[in-house]
């Protein structure tokens, strides 16, 4: 059993649970989005709040921090862009008719998904959607973007603007042509809601996780299902792709590692007492956050538990790593900074599966993660 992790700082400025945490590309700032309807900017140097972003009329579901702007989306059906220096709201994006639960900024475009069954494409500097993507029969929960450069040397003019992949509670994922707004492929096979997805853009492969307890790999150009990962015993809540390794977190209280392009289960990371709600790979260590209010650090190669970070009193919704510090946010309303020094640091190395086993890449959702009542801090 791993030893306990030391908390460097507890930031309790929010007045409601924190739903998401984003790290700036330069690693200098953090952005949190909360149930209290606000977002906050924090310095990674000392963990102090730099700016309060106020304006949403309901809780903030998700956020993304870029070098010069912060983006938030909310249950008030809007998306907002903020100046990271002044905290001023620069733009409000209106058009969705229900909760906006995910956003993604890439290639000077803003992508959003909503409970109104649509995804939308926006020009960052404008307040109106350039494309409305309709076709899902239920809430759109997650999305990922593949740029035209990732898809090269594909000669299809239809994908010249890149492809957007969306996952829905209708049990499907869809691939959209960003330039035209047309549905390029519908990925059918799951028997439950698609909760999370990641893209291996150079490999033109999407990986989707579902309440049906499977992960599925798809060719996003042809729509072909390539393989099914079946070891989990509960909903697959979060995914991360690192080189040729795929990491998954599940309601079955485990995280797992897979050889992404073979579908082979490599390693299981147990010890959680509730669902694995979020995970992050960093320098040879897999960090997980759980509904049991603890974060954990595992050796990514051996699966050995190295450290347990105790202090939160409710589900951990998101985590980030920068330098020697682990940052976690929870539905208990706090941002916590943890000392990571002493953890083993190794580059990611795909391992061969055990001899007796046959061979047969931020966005997560808070589904089946939270315990019924808050846990007491250890």
CSV table of C-alpha atoms in Angstrom, one decimal:
chain,number,residue,atom,x,y,z
A,1,UNK,CA,0.0,0.0,0.0
A,2,UNK,CA,1.4,3.4,-0.9
A,3,UNK,CA,2.2,6.1,1.6
A,4,UNK,CA,0.2,9.3,2.2
A,5,UNK,CA,0.7,12.4,0.1
A,6,UNK,CA,1.4,15.8,1.6
A,7,UNK,CA,-1.0,18.7,0.9
A,8,UNK,CA,0.9,21.9,0.1
A,9,UNK,CA,-2.1,24.2,0.0
A,10,UNK,CA,-5.9,24.1,0.2
A,11,UNK,CA,-7.8,26.8,-1.9
A,12,UNK,CA,-11.4,27.1,-0.6
A,13,UNK,CA,-12.5,30.3,-2.4
A,14,UNK,CA,-15.3,28.7,-4.4
A,15,UNK,CA,-18.7,28.5,-2.7
A,16,UNK,CA,-19.8,25.3,-4.5
A,17,UNK,CA,-18.3,22.1,-6.0
A,18,UNK,CA,-15.6,22.4,-8.6
A,19,UNK,CA,-16.5,20.6,-11.8
A,20,UNK,CA,-13.4,21.1,-13.9
A,21,UNK,CA,-9.7,22.2,-13.8
A,22,UNK,CA,-7.7,23.4,-16.8
A,23,UNK,CA,-3.9,24.1,-17.0
A,24,UNK,CA,-2.6,26.8,-19.3
A,25,UNK,CA,-0.2,25.7,-22.1
A,26,UNK,CA,2.7,27.5,-20.4
A,27,UNK,CA,1.9,25.9,-17.0
A,28,UNK,CA,1.7,29.2,-15.3
A,29,UNK,CA,-2.1,29.4,-14.5
A,30,UNK,CA,-5.0,27.1,-13.6
A,31,UNK,CA,-8.6,27.7,-14.3
A,32,UNK,CA,-11.5,26.2,-12.2
A,33,UNK,CA,-15.2,26.1,-13.0
A,34,UNK,CA,-17.7,25.7,-10.2
A,35,UNK,CA,-21.2,25.0,-9.1
A,36,UNK,CA,-21.3,28.5,-7.7
A,37,UNK,CA,-21.5,29.9,-11.2
A,38,UNK,CA,-18.0,31.4,-11.3
A,39,UNK,CA,-14.6,30.5,-12.6
A,40,UNK,CA,-11.3,31.4,-11.0
A,41,UNK,CA,-7.8,31.8,-12.3
A,42,UNK,CA,-5.0,30.6,-10.0
A,43,UNK,CA,-1.2,30.9,-10.1
A,44,UNK,CA,0.6,27.6,-10.2
A,45,UNK,CA,3.6,29.3,-8.5
A,46,UNK,CA,1.8,29.8,-5.2
A,47,UNK,CA,-1.7,28.6,-5.6
A,48,UNK,CA,-3.3,32.0,-5.1
A,49,UNK,CA,-6.4,33.2,-6.9
A,50,UNK,CA,-5.5,35.8,-9.6
A,51,UNK,CA,-9.0,36.6,-11.0
A,52,UNK,CA,-12.6,35.9,-10.4
A,53,UNK,CA,-14.7,35.4,-13.6
A,54,UNK,CA,-18.3,36.3,-12.9
A,55,UNK,CA,-21.2,36.5,-15.3
A,56,UNK,CA,-22.8,33.0,-15.8
A,57,UNK,CA,-26.3,32.6,-14.5
A,58,UNK,CA,-25.9,29.0,-13.5
A,59,UNK,CA,-23.2,26.5,-12.7
A,60,UNK,CA,-20.0,26.2,-14.8
A,61,UNK,CA,-19.8,22.7,-16.3
A,62,UNK,CA,-16.4,22.9,-18.0
A,63,UNK,CA,-13.5,25.2,-18.8
A,64,UNK,CA,-10.4,25.5,-21.0
A,65,UNK,CA,-7.5,27.8,-20.5
A,66,UNK,CA,-5.4,29.1,-23.4
A,67,UNK,CA,-2.4,31.5,-23.4
A,68,UNK,CA,-4.5,34.7,-23.8
A,69,UNK,CA,-8.0,33.7,-23.0
A,70,UNK,CA,-10.1,31.5,-20.7
A,71,UNK,CA,-13.3,29.7,-22.0
A,72,UNK,CA,-16.1,28.5,-19.8
A,73,UNK,CA,-19.5,26.9,-20.5
A,74,UNK,CA,-22.5,26.6,-18.3
A,75,UNK,CA,-25.9,25.2,-17.5
A,76,UNK,CA,-27.2,28.7,-18.5
A,77,UNK,CA,-26.8,27.5,-22.1
A,78,UNK,CA,-23.9,29.9,-22.9
A,79,UNK,CA,-20.2,29.9,-23.4
A,80,UNK,CA,-18.0,32.8,-22.4
A,81,UNK,CA,-14.5,34.0,-23.3
A,82,UNK,CA,-12.5,35.9,-20.7
A,83,UNK,CA,-9.4,38.0,-20.6
A,84,UNK,CA,-6.9,36.1,-18.4
A,85,UNK,CA,-5.2,39.3,-17.2
A,86,UNK,CA,-8.2,41.4,-16.3
A,87,UNK,CA,-10.9,38.8,-15.8
A,88,UNK,CA,-13.2,40.8,-18.2
A,89,UNK,CA,-15.7,38.9,-20.2
A,90,UNK,CA,-14.8,39.4,-23.9
A,91,UNK,CA,-17.5,37.4,-25.6
A,92,UNK,CA,-20.7,35.5,-24.9
A,93,UNK,CA,-21.7,32.7,-27.3
A,94,UNK,CA,-25.4,32.1,-27.4
A,95,UNK,CA,-27.4,29.6,-29.4
A,96,UNK,CA,-27.6,26.3,-27.4
A,97,UNK,CA,-31.0,25.7,-25.8
A,98,UNK,CA,-29.9,23.5,-22.9
A,99,UNK,CA,-26.8,22.8,-20.7
A,100,UNK,CA,-23.5,23.2,-22.5
A,101,UNK,CA,-21.3,20.5,-21.0
A,102,UNK,CA,-18.1,20.5,-23.1
A,103,UNK,CA,-16.1,22.9,-25.1
A,104,UNK,CA,-12.9,22.6,-27.1
A,105,UNK,CA,-10.7,25.4,-28.6
A,106,UNK,CA,-8.5,24.4,-31.5
A,107,UNK,CA,-7.4,25.8,-34.9
A,108,UNK,CA,-9.0,29.2,-34.1
A,109,UNK,CA,-12.3,27.5,-33.7
A,110,UNK,CA,-14.5,26.8,-30.7
A,111,UNK,CA,-16.5,23.5,-30.5
A,112,UNK,CA,-19.3,22.9,-28.0
A,113,UNK,CA,-21.6,20.0,-27.1
A,114,UNK,CA,-24.9,20.3,-25.3
A,115,UNK,CA,-27.8,18.5,-23.7
A,116,UNK,CA,-29.9,20.0,-26.6
A,117,UNK,CA,-28.7,17.1,-28.7
A,118,UNK,CA,-26.4,19.3,-30.9
A,119,UNK,CA,-22.8,20.2,-31.2
A,120,UNK,CA,-21.8,23.6,-32.6
A,121,UNK,CA,-18.8,25.2,-34.3
A,122,UNK,CA,-17.9,28.8,-33.6
A,123,UNK,CA,-15.3,31.3,-34.8
A,124,UNK,CA,-13.5,32.3,-31.7
A,125,UNK,CA,-13.7,36.0,-32.3
A,126,UNK,CA,-17.3,36.0,-33.2
A,127,UNK,CA,-20.4,35.3,-31.1
A,128,UNK,CA,-22.5,33.3,-33.5
A,129,UNK,CA,-22.2,29.6,-34.5
A,130,UNK,CA,-20.8,29.0,-38.0
A,131,UNK,CA,-22.1,25.4,-38.0
A,132,UNK,CA,-24.8,23.6,-36.1
A,133,UNK,CA,-24.3,19.8,-36.0
A,134,UNK,CA,-27.7,18.0,-35.7
A,135,UNK,CA,-28.2,14.2,-35.8
A,136,UNK,CA,-27.8,12.8,-32.3
A,137,UNK,CA,-31.1,11.6,-30.7
A,138,UNK,CA,-30.0,12.5,-27.1
A,139,UNK,CA,-27.6,14.6,-25.1
A,140,UNK,CA,-24.1,15.2,-26.6
A,141,UNK,CA,-21.6,14.5,-23.8
A,142,UNK,CA,-18.1,14.6,-25.2
A,143,UNK,CA,-16.2,15.7,-28.2
A,144,UNK,CA,-12.7,15.7,-29.8
A,145,UNK,CA,-11.2,17.4,-32.9
A,146,UNK,CA,-8.8,16.1,-35.5
A,147,UNK,CA,-7.2,18.9,-37.5
A,148,UNK,CA,-6.6,18.9,-41.3
A,149,UNK,CA,-2.9,18.5,-40.6
A,150,UNK,CA,-3.5,15.4,-38.5
A,151,UNK,CA,-5.5,13.9,-41.3
A,152,UNK,CA,-3.0,14.5,-44.1
A,153,UNK,CA,-2.2,13.0,-46.5
A,154,UNK,CA,-5.9,12.2,-46.8
A,155,UNK,CA,-7.0,13.5,-50.2
A,156,UNK,CA,-10.7,13.8,-49.4
A,157,UNK,CA,-11.8,17.4,-49.9
A,158,UNK,CA,-14.7,16.8,-47.4
A,159,UNK,CA,-12.2,16.5,-44.5
A,160,UNK,CA,-10.2,19.6,-45.5
A,161,UNK,CA,-11.6,21.5,-42.5
A,162,UNK,CA,-10.8,18.7,-40.1
A,163,UNK,CA,-13.2,16.3,-38.3
A,164,UNK,CA,-15.1,16.6,-35.1
A,165,UNK,CA,-16.1,13.4,-33.2
A,166,UNK,CA,-19.0,13.6,-30.7
A,167,UNK,CA,-20.3,11.0,-28.2
A,168,UNK,CA,-23.9,10.9,-27.0
A,169,UNK,CA,-26.2,9.2,-24.5
A,170,UNK,CA,-28.0,7.8,-27.6
A,171,UNK,CA,-25.2,5.2,-27.7
A,172,UNK,CA,-23.5,6.4,-30.8
A,173,UNK,CA,-20.5,8.6,-31.7
A,174,UNK,CA,-20.6,10.7,-34.8
A,175,UNK,CA,-17.8,12.0,-37.1
A,176,UNK,CA,-18.6,15.5,-38.6
A,177,UNK,CA,-17.0,17.3,-41.4
A,178,UNK,CA,-16.2,20.7,-39.8
A,179,UNK,CA,-16.1,22.6,-43.1
A,180,UNK,CA,-19.6,21.5,-44.3
A,181,UNK,CA,-21.3,20.5,-41.0
A,182,UNK,CA,-22.3,17.2,-42.6
A,183,UNK,CA,-22.2,13.9,-40.7
A,184,UNK,CA,-19.3,11.9,-42.2
A,185,UNK,CA,-19.8,8.7,-40.2
A,186,UNK,CA,-22.0,7.3,-37.4
A,187,UNK,CA,-20.2,4.9,-35.1
A,188,UNK,CA,-22.7,2.3,-33.9
A,189,UNK,CA,-21.9,-0.6,-31.6
A,190,UNK,CA,-22.2,0.5,-28.0
A,191,UNK,CA,-25.3,-0.6,-26.1
A,192,UNK,CA,-25.1,2.3,-23.6
A,193,UNK,CA,-24.3,6.0,-23.5
A,194,UNK,CA,-20.9,7.2,-24.8
A,195,UNK,CA,-19.4,8.9,-21.8
A,196,UNK,CA,-15.8,9.7,-23.0
A,197,UNK,CA,-13.6,9.6,-26.1
A,198,UNK,CA,-10.1,10.3,-27.2
A,199,UNK,CA,-8.5,10.5,-30.6
A,200,UNK,CA,-5.3,9.1,-32.0
A,201,UNK,CA,-5.4,11.6,-34.8
A,202,UNK,CA,-2.3,10.5,-36.8
A,203,UNK,CA,-3.8,7.0,-36.7
A,204,UNK,CA,-7.2,8.2,-37.6
A,205,UNK,CA,-8.6,6.2,-34.7
A,206,UNK,CA,-11.2,7.2,-32.1
A,207,UNK,CA,-11.6,5.4,-28.8
A,208,UNK,CA,-14.9,5.6,-27.0
A,209,UNK,CA,-15.9,4.5,-23.5
A,210,UNK,CA,-19.5,3.7,-22.5
A,211,UNK,CA,-21.9,2.7,-19.8
A,212,UNK,CA,-22.0,-0.7,-21.5
A,213,UNK,CA,-18.5,-1.3,-19.8
A,214,UNK,CA,-16.6,-1.5,-23.1
A,215,UNK,CA,-14.1,0.7,-24.9
A,216,UNK,CA,-14.3,0.6,-28.7
A,217,UNK,CA,-11.8,1.6,-31.3
A,218,UNK,CA,-13.0,3.1,-34.6
A,219,UNK,CA,-11.6,4.2,-38.0
A,220,UNK,CA,-13.0,7.8,-38.1
A,221,UNK,CA,-12.7,7.9,-42.0
A,222,UNK,CA,-14.4,4.7,-42.8
A,223,UNK,CA,-16.6,4.3,-39.7
A,224,UNK,CA,-15.3,0.7,-39.2
A,225,UNK,CA,-15.2,-0.7,-35.7
A,226,UNK,CA,-11.7,-1.9,-35.2
A,227,UNK,CA,-11.8,-3.6,-31.8
A,228,UNK,CA,-13.6,-3.9,-28.5
A,229,UNK,CA,-11.9,-3.8,-25.1
A,230,UNK,CA,-14.0,-5.8,-22.7
A,231,UNK,CA,-12.2,-6.2,-19.3
A,232,UNK,CA,-14.1,-3.6,-17.3
A,233,UNK,CA,-17.1,-4.6,-15.2
A,234,UNK,CA,-18.8,-1.1,-15.0
A,235,UNK,CA,-19.2,2.1,-17.0
A,236,UNK,CA,-16.1,3.5,-18.6
A,237,UNK,CA,-15.9,7.1,-17.3
A,238,UNK,CA,-12.6,8.5,-18.5
A,239,UNK,CA,-9.9,7.8,-21.1
A,240,UNK,CA,-6.4,9.0,-21.8
A,241,UNK,CA,-4.1,8.0,-24.7
A,242,UNK,CA,-0.4,8.2,-24.2
A,243,UNK,CA,1.7,7.1,-27.3
A,244,UNK,CA,0.6,3.5,-27.9
A,245,UNK,CA,-1.0,3.0,-24.4
A,246,UNK,CA,-4.7,3.7,-23.6
A,247,UNK,CA,-5.6,4.3,-19.9
A,248,UNK,CA,-9.3,4.0,-18.7
A,249,UNK,CA,-11.1,4.7,-15.5
A,250,UNK,CA,-14.3,2.9,-14.6
A,251,UNK,CA,-17.3,2.7,-12.2
A,252,UNK,CA,-15.9,-0.8,-11.4
A,253,UNK,CA,-13.4,0.9,-9.1
A,254,UNK,CA,-10.4,0.2,-11.3
A,255,UNK,CA,-8.2,1.9,-13.9
A,256,UNK,CA,-6.7,-0.2,-16.7
A,257,UNK,CA,-3.9,0.1,-19.2
A,258,UNK,CA,-4.3,-1.3,-22.7
A,259,UNK,CA,-2.2,-1.7,-25.9
A,260,UNK,CA,-4.3,0.8,-27.9
A,261,UNK,CA,-3.9,-0.7,-31.3
A,262,UNK,CA,-3.9,-4.4,-30.3
A,263,UNK,CA,-6.8,-4.2,-27.8
A,264,UNK,CA,-4.8,-6.2,-25.3
A,265,UNK,CA,-5.3,-5.5,-21.5
A,266,UNK,CA,-1.8,-4.9,-20.0
A,267,UNK,CA,-2.4,-3.9,-16.4
A,268,UNK,CA,-5.0,-3.1,-13.8
A,269,UNK,CA,-4.8,-0.4,-11.1
A,270,UNK,CA,-7.0,-1.4,-8.2
A,271,UNK,CA,-7.3,0.0,-4.6
A,272,UNK,CA,-10.0,2.5,-5.3
A,273,UNK,CA,-13.1,2.3,-3.0
A,274,UNK,CA,-15.4,4.0,-5.5
A,275,UNK,CA,-15.6,4.8,-9.2
A,276,UNK,CA,-12.5,6.2,-11.0
A,277,UNK,CA,-13.7,9.6,-12.0
A,278,UNK,CA,-10.6,11.1,-13.6
A,279,UNK,CA,-7.0,10.1,-14.5
A,280,UNK,CA,-3.8,11.6,-15.9
A,281,UNK,CA,-0.5,10.1,-17.0
A,282,UNK,CA,2.7,11.9,-16.2
A,283,UNK,CA,6.3,10.8,-16.4
A,284,UNK,CA,5.9,7.2,-15.6
A,285,UNK,CA,3.1,7.7,-13.1
A,286,UNK,CA,-0.6,7.2,-13.5
A,287,UNK,CA,-2.7,9.6,-11.3
A,288,UNK,CA,-6.3,8.8,-10.6
A,289,UNK,CA,-9.1,10.6,-8.8
A,290,UNK,CA,-12.0,8.7,-7.3
A,291,UNK,CA,-15.5,9.0,-5.9
A,292,UNK,CA,-13.9,7.8,-2.6
A,293,UNK,CA,-12.4,11.4,-2.3
A,294,UNK,CA,-8.8,10.2,-2.7
A,295,UNK,CA,-6.3,10.7,-5.5
A,296,UNK,CA,-3.7,8.0,-6.1
A,297,UNK,CA,-0.4,7.6,-7.8
A,298,UNK,CA,0.5,4.3,-9.4
A,299,UNK,CA,3.7,3.1,-11.1
A,300,UNK,CA,2.4,3.0,-14.7
A,301,UNK,CA,4.5,0.0,-15.6
A,302,UNK,CA,4.0,-2.3,-12.7
A,303,UNK,CA,0.6,-1.1,-11.5
A,304,UNK,CA,2.0,-0.7,-8.0
A,305,UNK,CA,0.3,1.9,-5.8
A,306,UNK,CA,2.9,4.5,-4.8
A,307,UNK,CA,0.9,7.1,-2.9
A,308,UNK,CA,-2.5,8.1,-1.7
A,309,UNK,CA,-3.5,11.7,-1.4
A,310,UNK,CA,-6.2,12.2,1.3
A,311,UNK,CA,-7.9,15.4,2.3
A,312,UNK,CA,-10.9,16.0,0.0
A,313,UNK,CA,-14.3,15.1,1.4
A,314,UNK,CA,-16.2,14.4,-1.8
A,315,UNK,CA,-15.6,13.0,-5.3
A,316,UNK,CA,-12.5,14.3,-7.2
A,317,UNK,CA,-13.7,15.6,-10.5
A,318,UNK,CA,-10.5,16.5,-12.3
A,319,UNK,CA,-6.7,16.7,-11.8
A,320,UNK,CA,-3.7,18.2,-13.4
A,321,UNK,CA,0.1,17.8,-13.0
A,322,UNK,CA,2.7,20.6,-13.3
A,323,UNK,CA,6.3,20.3,-12.2
A,324,UNK,CA,6.4,18.5,-8.8
A,325,UNK,CA,2.8,19.4,-7.9
A,326,UNK,CA,-0.4,17.5,-8.3
A,327,UNK,CA,-3.6,19.7,-8.5
A,328,UNK,CA,-7.0,18.2,-7.7
A,329,UNK,CA,-10.5,19.7,-7.6
A,330,UNK,CA,-13.5,18.2,-5.9
A,331,UNK,CA,-17.2,18.5,-5.5
A,332,UNK,CA,-16.3,19.6,-1.9
A,333,UNK,CA,-15.4,23.0,-3.4
A,334,UNK,CA,-11.7,23.0,-2.9
A,335,UNK,CA,-8.6,23.1,-5.1
A,336,UNK,CA,-5.7,21.2,-3.4
A,337,UNK,CA,-2.0,21.2,-4.2
A,338,UNK,CA,0.0,18.1,-3.4
A,339,UNK,CA,3.7,17.4,-3.1
A,340,UNK,CA,4.7,14.8,-5.7
A,341,UNK,CA,8.4,14.7,-4.9
A,342,UNK,CA,9.8,11.2,-4.5
A,343,UNK,CA,7.6,9.6,-7.1
A,344,UNK,CA,9.4,7.4,-9.6
A,345,UNK,CA,9.7,9.3,-13.0
A,346,UNK,CA,10.0,7.2,-16.2
A,347,UNK,CA,9.1,7.8,-19.9
A,348,UNK,CA,6.0,5.9,-21.2
A,349,UNK,CA,7.1,2.5,-22.4
A,350,UNK,CA,4.6,0.0,-23.9
A,351,UNK,CA,4.8,-3.3,-22.1
A,352,UNK,CA,4.2,-6.7,-23.5
A,353,UNK,CA,1.1,-8.5,-22.1
A,354,UNK,CA,1.5,-11.4,-19.8
A,355,UNK,CA,2.4,-14.6,-21.7
A,356,UNK,CA,-0.8,-16.5,-20.7
A,357,UNK,CA,-3.1,-13.8,-22.0
A,358,UNK,CA,-4.3,-14.2,-25.6
A,359,UNK,CA,-4.3,-11.2,-28.0
A,360,UNK,CA,-7.8,-10.9,-28.9
A,361,UNK,CA,-5.3,9.7,-26.4
A,362,UNK,CA,-8.9,17.8,-22.2
A,363,UNK,CA,-12.6,15.1,-21.7
A,364,UNK,CA,-14.5,12.9,-18.8
A,365,UNK,CA,-18.0,13.0,-17.4
A,366,UNK,CA,-19.3,12.9,-13.8
A,367,UNK,CA,-21.4,9.7,-14.2
A,368,UNK,CA,-21.8,7.2,-11.4
A,369,UNK,CA,-18.8,8.8,-9.6
A,370,UNK,CA,-20.2,10.5,-6.5
A,371,UNK,CA,-20.8,8.7,-3.2
A,372,UNK,CA,-24.3,9.2,-1.7
A,373,UNK,CA,-22.9,11.3,1.2
A,374,UNK,CA,-19.7,13.3,1.6
A,375,UNK,CA,-16.8,11.4,3.0
A,376,UNK,CA,-14.9,12.7,6.0
A,377,UNK,CA,-11.4,13.8,5.3
A,378,UNK,CA,-8.8,11.3,6.5
